[in-house]
Amino acid sequence: MLKFKAIGVSEGLAHAKALVIKEADLTVVKNSITDAAAEQKRVMDAVEHAKKQIELLRDEAEKNIGAAEAEIFDAHLLMLDDPDFVEGITNLIADEMVCAEYACFVNCENFQAMFRAMDDEYMQARAADIGDISQRILKNLKGIADNAIDSISEPCIIIANDLTPSDTAKIGSKPVVGFVTRIGGRTSHSAIMARSMGIPAVAGAGDKADEIKDGDELLLDGATGEIVVSPDAETLSQFEQKKKAEDERRAMLAQFKDRSGETSDGRRVIVEGNIGTPEDAVRVAELGGEGVGLFRSEFLFMDRDDLPSEEEQFEAYKKACETMAGKPVIIRTLDIGGDKEVPALNLEKEQNPFLGYRAIRICLNQTDLFVTQLRALLRAAQYGDLRIMFPMISSIEEIRNAKQVLQQAKDLLDAEGVAYNPNVKVGIMVEIPVAAVCADMLAKEVDFFSIGTNDLIQYSCAVDRINEKISYLYRPLHPGVLRLIHMTAKAANENGIEVGVCGEMAGTPGMAPVLCGLGVTNLSMSASAMLAAKADLAAHSFAECKEFAERLLRAASATEAEQLFAEWRA
């Protein structure tokens, strides 16, 4: 039996066999051959297999996401039917008598260089498509499965280096009961999506994860981060008792599904859900969410080689609004940069990406990109209470400039006679310390605030939130962080606007009453945390929440505040 701890990132207990997902080795060696015809046949078989794989992906994308998303796969199929592309591989085999893998690699390099040399920006972007197609053919030549997640049919706990948002989304339709990643932390995107889907998860396992073998029996605690490999009978019995208690707790929390978020004496706190896709809104609605406090629209842009069209974005935002049936849906405009990459934008690598060219800074610089999204948002706002939120705001000028671009989008829609809702509420993320300090001035410019505690903590404490080596410095209860939240809430309250928290702090067990006491009016979190937040609020009066929040504000250090919080929760 092996037992170790990593970072618990999504609560819940899981017991299943391990499925170890290894990085595919696509190393190519230039090997000489003697039978060119046999190698050419291998290529043609790999191409035909690739076509079938892509057709399945296209159908799945059209069914689950939409026709616009599926169009990229049609483009890939056209490329595989292009004689020049396929013959480029077979001719290399015959001319140089090299193996199929090497010919595929060289052909990919040649075609990508040709597309990158073109003047047309769209054609330049197609170089990435060539890479995807070639990689698929290469995997088929090497006998590497397209994606291990696709073939999952039995309950399992996935072990991987990391999971992309698209990988994590696939997990939702498979019998995956938990996952462990070698890298990442509580605010990594795979962790955020795991919480949205209610799947127990542990991150930052490092080299310890290499000791887990495919098929090993595992016990996983997503709250504590504890992992047990090949448990003995006593450990297994203790785990089953813990699981029974957890199931009873979940049954108790179910009574809060149809209740409003409020303290024991009726102080209202709106409890909402964070989502990354329109489908996530279904779970928020099912678990009694009072709205969507954060729709991370960047998930529509990630893990793909092109940008989503206005129509594709419109359909996604519309679907979320319709799912929430009139309840608020706050959609954050494109928040990329830092740890979130969008290949289609081909952004330069930066030395300090979290402090660099990201979020609203990109949108105000690339206004065509921004206008496309704003048009889609305005159109979708006809189907529900959609609200627009600008991220990474640090000044009044940025707010005013963003609102000017919003007006441009309205003017364009007016000129084209396209229907939209002109009365959309506009808010900002308060996640940079200077925004919190100047919240009294910013509050006069917007309809609501939403405090992004993940970045606010990171910037206030000067700690990279996804670096597990310094995770001990990431202190949500640091008195300085709490004072910034209190300052922001006070400014919002005095100006008569709502103030929410949409970072992971909102869904942390026991934090809902604290944030309520600090003056926060809305809490948005992973869907799986909403019922517990409502229960935590209902267990205290507003006076108790406020009194305890004031005690935390007076704490001399993060350690003292954490001790007070632990005692209060006991």
C-alpha positions as MATLAB code, in Angstrom:
seq = 'MLKFKAIGVSEGLAHAKALVIKEADLTVVKNSITDAAAEQKRVMDAVEHAKKQIELLRDEAEKNIGAAEAEIFDAHLLMLDDPDFVEGITNLIADEMVCAEYACFVNCENFQAMFRAMDDEYMQARAADIGDISQRILKNLKGIADNAIDSISEPCIIIANDLTPSDTAKIGSKPVVGFVTRIGGRTSHSAIMARSMGIPAVAGAGDKADEIKDGDELLLDGATGEIVVSPDAETLSQFEQKKKAEDERRAMLAQFKDRSGETSDGRRVIVEGNIGTPEDAVRVAELGGEGVGLFRSEFLFMDRDDLPSEEEQFEAYKKACETMAGKPVIIRTLDIGGDKEVPALNLEKEQNPFLGYRAIRICLNQTDLFVTQLRALLRAAQYGDLRIMFPMISSIEEIRNAKQVLQQAKDLLDAEGVAYNPNVKVGIMVEIPVAAVCADMLAKEVDFFSIGTNDLIQYSCAVDRINEKISYLYRPLHPGVLRLIHMTAKAANENGIEVGVCGEMAGTPGMAPVLCGLGVTNLSMSASAMLAAKADLAAHSFAECKEFAERLLRAASATEAEQLFAEWRA';
ca = [
       0.000    0.000    0.000;
       1.219    3.492   -0.910;
      -0.259    6.661    0.577;
       0.616   10.271   -0.265;
      -0.922   13.741   -0.411;
      -1.051   16.377   -3.129;
      -3.399   19.344   -3.625;
      -7.093   18.606   -3.227;
      -8.812   20.663   -5.925;
     -12.321   19.214   -6.217;
     -14.158   17.725   -3.249;
     -15.465   14.193   -3.206;
     -14.368   10.611   -2.632;
     -13.566    8.145   -5.400;
     -12.694    4.441   -5.467;
     -11.749    2.819   -8.781;
      -8.901    1.448  -10.858;
      -6.292    3.800  -12.273;
      -6.148    4.677  -15.954;
      -2.719    6.146  -16.667;
      -2.669    8.463  -19.674;
       0.818    8.882  -21.057;
       2.065   11.569  -23.403;
       2.232   10.174  -26.940;
       5.784    9.693  -28.224;
       5.732   11.156  -31.734;
       9.512   11.165  -32.193;
      10.431   10.513  -35.822;
      13.623    8.817  -37.048;
      14.788    8.861  -40.668;
      14.860    5.162  -41.437;
      15.688    3.788  -44.902;
      13.352    1.259  -46.530;
      13.478   -1.290  -49.306;
       9.781   -1.645  -50.158;
       8.341    1.738  -51.138;
       4.976    0.302  -52.151;
       4.435   -1.218  -48.683;
       5.253    2.099  -46.982;
       2.941    3.987  -49.335;
       0.137    1.552  -48.474;
       0.759    2.204  -44.779;
       0.296    5.914  -45.465;
      -2.927    5.436  -47.422;
      -4.338    3.184  -44.673;
      -3.394    5.777  -42.034;
      -5.066    8.540  -44.088;
      -8.289    6.533  -44.487;
      -8.314    5.836  -40.736;
      -7.783    9.545  -40.079;
     -10.789   10.388  -42.255;
     -13.035    8.076  -40.232;
     -11.746    9.550  -36.963;
     -12.381   13.099  -38.153;
     -15.867   12.261  -39.430;
     -16.761   10.944  -35.969;
     -15.317   14.077  -34.326;
     -17.282   16.289  -36.731;
     -20.548   14.522  -35.970;
     -19.906   14.655  -32.232;
     -19.009   18.363  -32.366;
     -22.103   19.195  -34.420;
     -24.306   17.306  -31.980;
     -22.817   18.613  -28.722;
     -21.542   22.086  -29.635;
     -22.948   23.246  -32.954;
     -22.532   23.306  -36.706;
     -20.053   26.190  -36.664;
     -17.676   24.281  -34.367;
     -17.876   21.248  -36.662;
     -16.756   23.213  -39.738;
     -13.083   22.932  -38.810;
     -13.310   19.152  -39.192;
     -14.792   19.545  -42.677;
     -11.700   21.594  -43.557;
      -9.475   18.791  -42.261;
     -11.309   16.262  -44.407;
     -10.834   18.442  -47.474;
      -7.109   18.537  -46.819;
      -6.952   14.745  -46.565;
      -8.740   14.553  -49.932;
      -6.213   16.971  -51.496;
      -3.977   14.904  -53.825;
      -1.073   17.345  -53.401;
      -1.006   16.826  -49.637;
      -1.204   13.030  -49.634;
       1.043   12.614  -52.688;
       3.601   14.811  -50.968;
       4.070   11.971  -48.476;
       3.968    9.067  -50.944;
       6.342   10.801  -53.364;
       8.885   11.405  -50.602;
       8.785    7.717  -49.757;
       9.463    6.708  -53.367;
      12.007    9.441  -54.154;
      14.118    9.160  -50.987;
      13.262    5.587  -49.892;
      12.454    6.719  -46.370;
       9.921    5.372  -43.876;
       6.321    6.622  -43.847;
       6.717    8.394  -40.484;
       9.639   10.494  -41.679;
       7.916   11.312  -44.969;
       4.814   12.446  -43.060;
       6.926   14.687  -40.808;
       8.828   16.311  -43.709;
       5.643   16.812  -45.742;
       4.034   18.547  -42.746;
       7.032   20.883  -42.404;
       6.930   21.719  -46.121;
       3.207   22.489  -46.188;
       3.313   24.509  -42.973;
       6.192   26.613  -44.337;
       4.193   27.240  -47.519;
       1.084   28.402  -45.618;
       3.082   30.589  -43.212;
       4.725   32.359  -46.157;
       1.362   33.479  -47.556;
       0.237   37.087  -47.120;
      -3.325   36.186  -46.189;
      -3.747   35.941  -42.392;
      -6.427   33.261  -42.692;
      -4.181   31.054  -44.836;
      -1.290   31.564  -42.408;
      -3.499   30.248  -39.605;
      -4.134   27.061  -41.602;
      -0.569   25.965  -40.835;
      -1.832   24.802  -37.460;
      -4.467   22.662  -39.202;
      -1.726   20.976  -41.217;
       0.036   20.147  -37.964;
      -3.098   18.598  -36.473;
      -3.795   16.491  -39.554;
      -0.202   15.301  -39.844;
      -0.072   14.438  -36.160;
      -3.213   12.335  -36.564;
      -1.694   10.437  -39.515;
       1.543    9.986  -37.572;
      -0.329    8.554  -34.579;
      -2.092    6.102  -36.860;
       1.234    5.052  -38.406;
       2.672    4.477  -34.937;
      -0.436    2.666  -33.689;
      -1.101    5.268  -30.989;
      -4.729    5.576  -29.884;
      -6.297    8.910  -30.825;
      -7.327    9.713  -27.239;
      -7.446    7.283  -24.343;
     -10.386    9.189  -22.845;
     -12.541    8.407  -25.899;
     -12.329    4.662  -25.266;
     -13.184    4.688  -21.537;
     -16.062    2.308  -20.771;
     -15.434    1.248  -17.149;
     -15.293    3.389  -13.970;
     -11.767    4.699  -13.480;
      -9.576    7.399  -11.943;
      -7.449    9.126  -14.576;
      -3.751    9.788  -13.918;
      -2.234   12.353  -16.289;
       0.395   15.045  -16.494;
      -2.433   17.543  -16.995;
      -5.798   17.682  -18.737;
      -6.822   20.302  -21.260;
     -10.285   21.860  -20.977;
     -11.428   19.722  -23.916;
     -10.092   16.569  -22.230;
     -11.902   17.494  -19.030;
     -15.093   18.176  -20.964;
     -14.905   14.688  -22.504;
     -14.640   13.192  -19.042;
     -18.132   14.470  -18.275;
     -19.667   11.923  -20.642;
     -17.503    9.016  -19.476;
     -17.591    6.854  -16.306;
     -14.626    8.745  -14.840;
     -15.016    9.003  -11.057;
     -11.936   11.154  -10.386;
      -8.563   12.276  -11.684;
      -5.027   13.053  -10.544;
      -2.640   15.397  -12.370;
       1.098   15.756  -11.897;
       1.044   19.525  -12.312;
      -1.384   22.356  -11.550;
      -3.231   23.537   -8.484;
      -6.607   24.620   -7.210;
      -6.998   27.356   -9.803;
      -5.777   25.404  -12.851;
      -8.406   25.042  -15.555;
      -8.752   21.285  -15.234;
      -9.438   21.786  -11.509;
     -12.029   24.482  -12.163;
     -13.838   22.294  -14.673;
     -13.698   19.289  -12.329;
     -15.493   21.305   -9.667;
     -18.062   22.439  -12.226;
     -18.842   18.801  -13.020;
     -18.613   17.574   -9.432;
     -15.740   15.155  -10.124;
     -13.238   14.541   -7.270;
      -9.760   15.654   -8.320;
      -6.228   16.064   -6.983;
      -3.472   18.136   -8.651;
       0.226   18.783   -8.179;
       1.044   15.122   -7.465;
       4.449   15.467   -9.135;
       6.728   12.446   -9.390;
       4.575   10.517   -6.905;
       2.029   10.057   -9.690;
       4.627    7.998  -11.588;
       4.363    5.326   -8.885;
       0.749    4.668   -9.882;
       0.474    1.927  -12.481;
      -2.311    1.308  -14.946;
      -4.979   -0.832  -13.261;
      -3.906   -0.107   -9.661;
      -6.767    0.140   -7.165;
      -7.022    3.733   -5.937;
      -8.752    5.685   -3.190;
      -9.014    9.417   -3.790;
     -10.059   12.250   -1.473;
     -10.536   15.418   -3.497;
     -10.885   17.572   -0.385;
      -7.700   16.582    1.444;
      -5.668   15.618   -1.624;
      -4.962   12.169   -0.191;
      -4.303    9.284   -2.594;
      -4.035    5.644   -1.546;
      -2.654    3.068   -3.975;
      -3.533   -0.622   -3.466;
      -5.255   -0.068   -0.079;
      -5.303   -2.800    2.554;
      -8.562   -4.115    4.002;
      -8.559   -1.795    7.028;
      -7.909    1.345    4.947;
     -10.597    0.320    2.482;
     -13.099   -0.201    5.315;
     -12.321    3.237    6.797;
     -12.722    4.812    3.367;
     -16.122    3.173    2.861;
     -17.301    4.533    6.232;
     -16.070    7.994    5.233;
     -17.874    7.651    1.900;
     -21.101    6.718    3.686;
     -20.827    9.827    5.892;
     -20.135   11.950    2.806;
     -23.216   10.547    1.062;
     -25.326   11.383    4.133;
     -23.950   14.943    4.127;
     -24.840   15.342    0.456;
     -28.351   14.101    1.162;
     -28.678   16.710    3.932;
     -27.486   19.470    1.599;
     -30.093   18.503   -1.005;
     -32.737   20.273    1.105;
     -31.147   23.602    0.119;
     -31.577   23.073   -3.633;
     -34.773   25.079   -3.905;
     -33.930   27.584   -1.168;
     -32.583   31.081   -1.679;
     -29.175   31.976   -0.325;
     -29.678   33.822    2.956;
     -28.521   34.010    6.547;
     -30.634   32.647    9.398;
     -32.237   36.085    9.860;
     -33.019   36.601    6.173;
     -30.051   38.616    4.858;
     -30.028   37.735    1.130;
     -26.858   36.584   -0.574;
     -27.381   35.461   -4.168;
     -25.683   32.070   -4.704;
     -24.736   31.480   -8.335;
     -22.591   29.124  -10.401;
     -19.412   29.516  -12.430;
     -19.415   27.877  -15.868;
     -17.036   27.391  -18.775;
     -19.486   26.075  -21.371;
     -23.237   26.438  -21.975;
     -23.658   22.806  -20.938;
     -22.303   23.627  -17.456;
     -25.334   25.860  -16.920;
     -27.538   22.769  -16.838;
     -25.806   21.559  -13.668;
     -26.041   25.034  -12.103;
     -29.807   25.046  -12.736;
     -30.241   21.478  -11.467;
     -28.478   22.281   -8.183;
     -30.555   25.364   -7.470;
     -28.198   28.085   -8.662;
     -29.760   31.547   -8.574;
     -27.949   32.507  -11.754;
     -24.571   32.268  -13.462;
     -22.156   34.658  -11.798;
     -19.302   33.894  -14.179;
     -19.359   32.423  -17.679;
     -15.689   32.096  -18.654;
     -16.113   32.841  -22.354;
     -12.440   32.119  -23.098;
     -13.196   28.394  -22.941;
     -14.951   28.848  -26.306;
     -11.628   30.064  -27.752;
      -9.197   27.549  -26.224;
      -8.043   24.124  -27.505;
      -8.745   24.991  -31.139;
      -6.844   26.414  -34.080;
      -9.371   29.009  -35.206;
     -11.463   31.704  -33.543;
     -15.162   31.113  -32.841;
     -17.402   33.085  -35.176;
     -19.977   35.605  -34.001;
     -22.708   33.072  -34.776;
     -21.035   30.310  -32.767;
     -20.572   32.616  -29.785;
     -24.158   33.876  -30.080;
     -25.519   30.313  -29.960;
     -23.400   29.468  -26.883;
     -24.443   32.582  -24.943;
     -28.078   32.171  -25.996;
     -28.085   28.554  -24.811;
     -26.776   29.551  -21.377;
     -29.452   32.263  -21.059;
     -32.235   29.888  -22.070;
     -31.005   27.234  -19.646;
     -31.102   29.694  -16.750;
     -34.654   30.750  -17.711;
     -34.537   34.443  -16.832;
     -31.999   34.244  -14.004;
     -28.891   36.446  -14.382;
     -26.080   35.182  -16.610;
     -22.879   37.225  -16.244;
     -20.541   36.614  -19.167;
     -16.942   37.693  -18.810;
     -15.453   38.963  -22.052;
     -12.385   37.219  -23.405;
      -9.876   36.740  -20.578;
      -6.802   35.196  -22.117;
      -3.106   35.541  -21.390;
      -1.279   34.389  -18.301;
      -1.919   30.639  -18.109;
      -4.660   30.699  -20.774;
      -3.537   30.423  -24.360;
      -5.519   30.816  -27.582;
      -3.435   29.321  -30.428;
      -5.364   31.202  -33.132;
      -4.175   34.554  -31.758;
      -0.525   33.486  -31.894;
       0.411   35.702  -28.940;
       4.083   36.160  -28.141;
       5.517   34.415  -25.097;
       6.108   36.911  -22.302;
       8.493   36.898  -19.379;
       5.705   37.853  -16.947;
       2.465   36.751  -18.677;
       0.208   37.378  -15.671;
       1.363   41.001  -15.650;
       1.419   41.408  -19.392;
      -0.700   41.524  -22.511;
      -3.909   39.838  -21.406;
      -7.678   40.152  -20.950;
      -9.117   43.656  -21.519;
      -5.696   44.845  -22.699;
      -5.875   42.482  -25.673;
      -9.518   43.317  -26.397;
      -8.930   47.068  -26.417;
      -5.950   46.555  -28.721;
      -7.627   44.055  -31.072;
     -11.022   45.708  -31.331;
     -12.235   43.547  -34.242;
     -11.992   40.527  -31.954;
     -13.735   42.454  -29.166;
     -16.546   43.794  -31.367;
     -17.334   40.300  -32.669;
     -17.797   39.028  -29.128;
     -19.797   42.062  -28.001;
     -22.139   41.746  -30.982;
     -22.791   38.102  -30.086;
     -23.414   39.045  -26.442;
     -25.832   41.855  -27.301;
     -27.792   39.575  -29.623;
     -27.950   36.758  -27.071;
     -29.148   39.210  -24.395;
     -32.604   39.081  -26.009;
     -33.024   35.576  -24.558;
     -32.429   36.229  -20.867;
     -30.879   38.458  -18.231;
     -27.423   38.511  -19.809;
     -24.860   40.872  -18.281;
     -21.440   41.779  -19.663;
     -18.347   41.837  -17.468;
     -14.934   43.241  -18.406;
     -11.879   41.523  -16.819;
      -8.516   42.850  -15.618;
      -9.718   46.437  -15.191;
      -7.235   48.796  -13.560;
      -8.585   52.252  -14.407;
     -11.613   54.354  -15.292;
     -10.109   54.916  -18.766;
     -10.251   51.177  -19.493;
     -13.907   51.029  -18.459;
     -14.817   54.001  -20.621;
     -12.848   52.682  -23.591;
     -14.518   49.278  -23.275;
     -17.946   50.923  -23.149;
     -17.068   52.879  -26.280;
     -16.323   49.635  -28.127;
     -19.622   48.258  -26.802;
     -21.352   51.283  -28.327;
     -19.569   50.598  -31.619;
     -20.996   47.079  -31.594;
     -24.482   48.497  -30.986;
     -24.076   51.015  -33.809;
     -23.054   48.254  -36.224;
     -26.037   46.117  -35.269;
     -28.331   49.113  -35.667;
     -26.912   49.865  -39.110;
     -27.450   46.268  -40.200;
     -30.929   46.060  -38.711;
     -29.951   43.148  -36.458;
     -32.055   42.655  -33.334;
     -30.373   42.920  -29.929;
     -30.965   44.074  -26.351;
     -29.585   47.624  -25.920;
     -30.125   47.674  -22.138;
     -27.521   45.173  -21.018;
     -25.968   45.730  -17.594;
     -22.202   46.208  -17.606;
     -19.823   45.319  -14.794;
     -16.145   44.751  -14.134;
     -13.888   42.239  -12.456;
     -12.078   43.651   -9.451;
      -8.953   41.528   -9.400;
      -6.111   44.061   -9.491;
      -5.335   45.709   -6.124;
      -5.491   49.241   -7.560;
      -9.052   48.566   -8.723;
     -10.024   47.631   -5.170;
      -8.331   50.720   -3.777;
     -10.141   52.925   -6.324;
     -13.439   51.017   -6.112;
     -15.314   54.106   -4.883;
     -14.577   55.855   -8.199;
     -15.028   52.798  -10.435;
     -18.432   52.055   -8.879;
     -19.829   55.204  -10.482;
     -19.040   53.832  -13.961;
     -20.647   50.359  -13.846;
     -23.718   48.406  -12.799;
     -21.934   45.770  -10.703;
     -18.609   44.512   -9.374;
     -17.374   40.933   -9.301;
     -14.270   40.298   -7.224;
     -11.945   37.762   -8.853;
     -10.220   36.468   -5.754;
      -7.901   34.063   -7.619;
      -5.973   36.924   -9.220;
      -6.585   39.406   -6.397;
      -4.817   37.062   -3.974;
      -2.075   36.367   -6.514;
      -1.335   40.028   -7.151;
      -1.737   41.119   -3.520;
       0.529   38.400   -2.129;
       2.933   38.432   -5.123;
       2.619   34.681   -5.582;
       2.146   32.715   -8.799;
      -1.113   30.904   -8.099;
      -0.282   27.887  -10.288;
       3.232   27.299   -8.894;
       2.949   24.420   -6.420;
       6.393   25.222   -4.972;
       5.109   28.448   -3.417;
       1.480   27.473   -2.902;
       1.945   27.962    0.853;
       2.184   31.717    0.191;
      -1.215   31.824   -1.522;
      -3.264   32.918    1.521;
      -6.938   33.787    0.896;
      -7.329   34.796    4.552;
      -4.427   37.222    4.502;
      -5.796   40.341    6.291;
      -4.596   42.475    3.377;
      -6.720   40.450    0.936;
      -9.740   40.624    3.243;
      -9.351   44.388    3.566;
      -9.311   44.795   -0.223;
     -12.525   42.745   -0.477;
     -14.131   44.782    2.326;
     -13.052   48.054    0.688;
     -14.555   46.981   -2.651;
     -17.821   45.809   -1.074;
     -18.149   49.049    0.925;
     -17.753   51.152   -2.230;
     -20.333   49.042   -4.077;
     -22.831   49.183   -1.204;
     -22.486   52.956   -0.900;
     -23.105   53.368   -4.636;
     -26.077   51.001   -4.734;
     -24.566   48.351   -7.020;
     -24.227   44.593   -6.521;
     -20.845   43.184   -5.525;
     -20.053   39.535   -6.013;
     -17.139   37.193   -5.546;
     -16.585   34.782   -8.432;
     -13.164   33.406   -7.514;
     -12.615   30.044   -5.833;
     -12.790   31.758   -2.427;
     -16.587   31.994   -2.832;
     -16.974   28.214   -2.896;
     -14.461   27.400   -0.158;
     -16.277   25.641    2.726;
     -17.141   28.148    5.447;
     -16.213   31.253    3.459;
     -19.745   32.268    2.410;
     -20.603   33.752    5.845;
     -17.249   35.552    5.969;
     -17.788   37.183    2.585;
     -21.340   38.062    3.560;
     -19.966   39.759    6.679;
     -17.518   41.720    4.528;
     -20.449   43.180    2.593;
     -20.548   40.919   -0.479;
     -24.053   40.518   -1.967;
     -23.455   37.758   -4.559;
     -21.370   34.591   -4.478;
     -20.549   32.601   -7.599;
     -18.779   29.261   -7.436;
     -18.527   25.780   -8.877;
     -21.972   24.212   -9.076;
     -20.939   21.447   -6.685;
     -20.225   24.011   -3.921;
     -23.525   25.927   -4.068;
     -25.570   23.786   -1.679;
     -22.860   23.830    0.992;
     -22.594   27.625    0.668;
     -26.335   27.990    1.210;
     -26.109   25.711    4.261;
     -23.193   27.723    5.668;
     -25.120   30.977    5.268;
     -28.269   29.551    6.859;
     -26.282   28.510    9.951;
     -25.450   32.112   10.944;
     -27.203   35.441   11.420;
     -25.934   38.467    9.542;
     -24.763   39.974   12.825;
     -22.633   36.867   13.476;
     -21.193   37.012    9.937;
     -20.320   40.679   10.301;
     -18.811   40.307   13.769;
     -16.577   37.414   12.679;
     -15.512   39.210    9.481;
     -14.451   42.189   11.595;
     -12.378   39.870   13.805;
     -10.590   38.548   10.731;
      -9.942   42.091    9.494;
      -8.251   42.870   12.822;
      -5.978   39.799   12.630;
      -2.283   40.633   12.618;
      -1.340   37.937   10.114;
      -2.665   35.310    7.732;
      -1.709   32.620   10.246;
      -3.782   34.271   12.988;
      -6.734   34.679   10.614;
      -6.493   31.026    9.559;
      -6.462   29.906   13.193;
      -9.546   32.025   13.936;
     -11.308   30.581   10.895;
     -10.461   26.991   11.882;
     -11.809   27.572   15.411;
     -14.961   29.183   14.058;
     -15.536   26.230   11.721;
     -14.888   23.584   14.377;
];
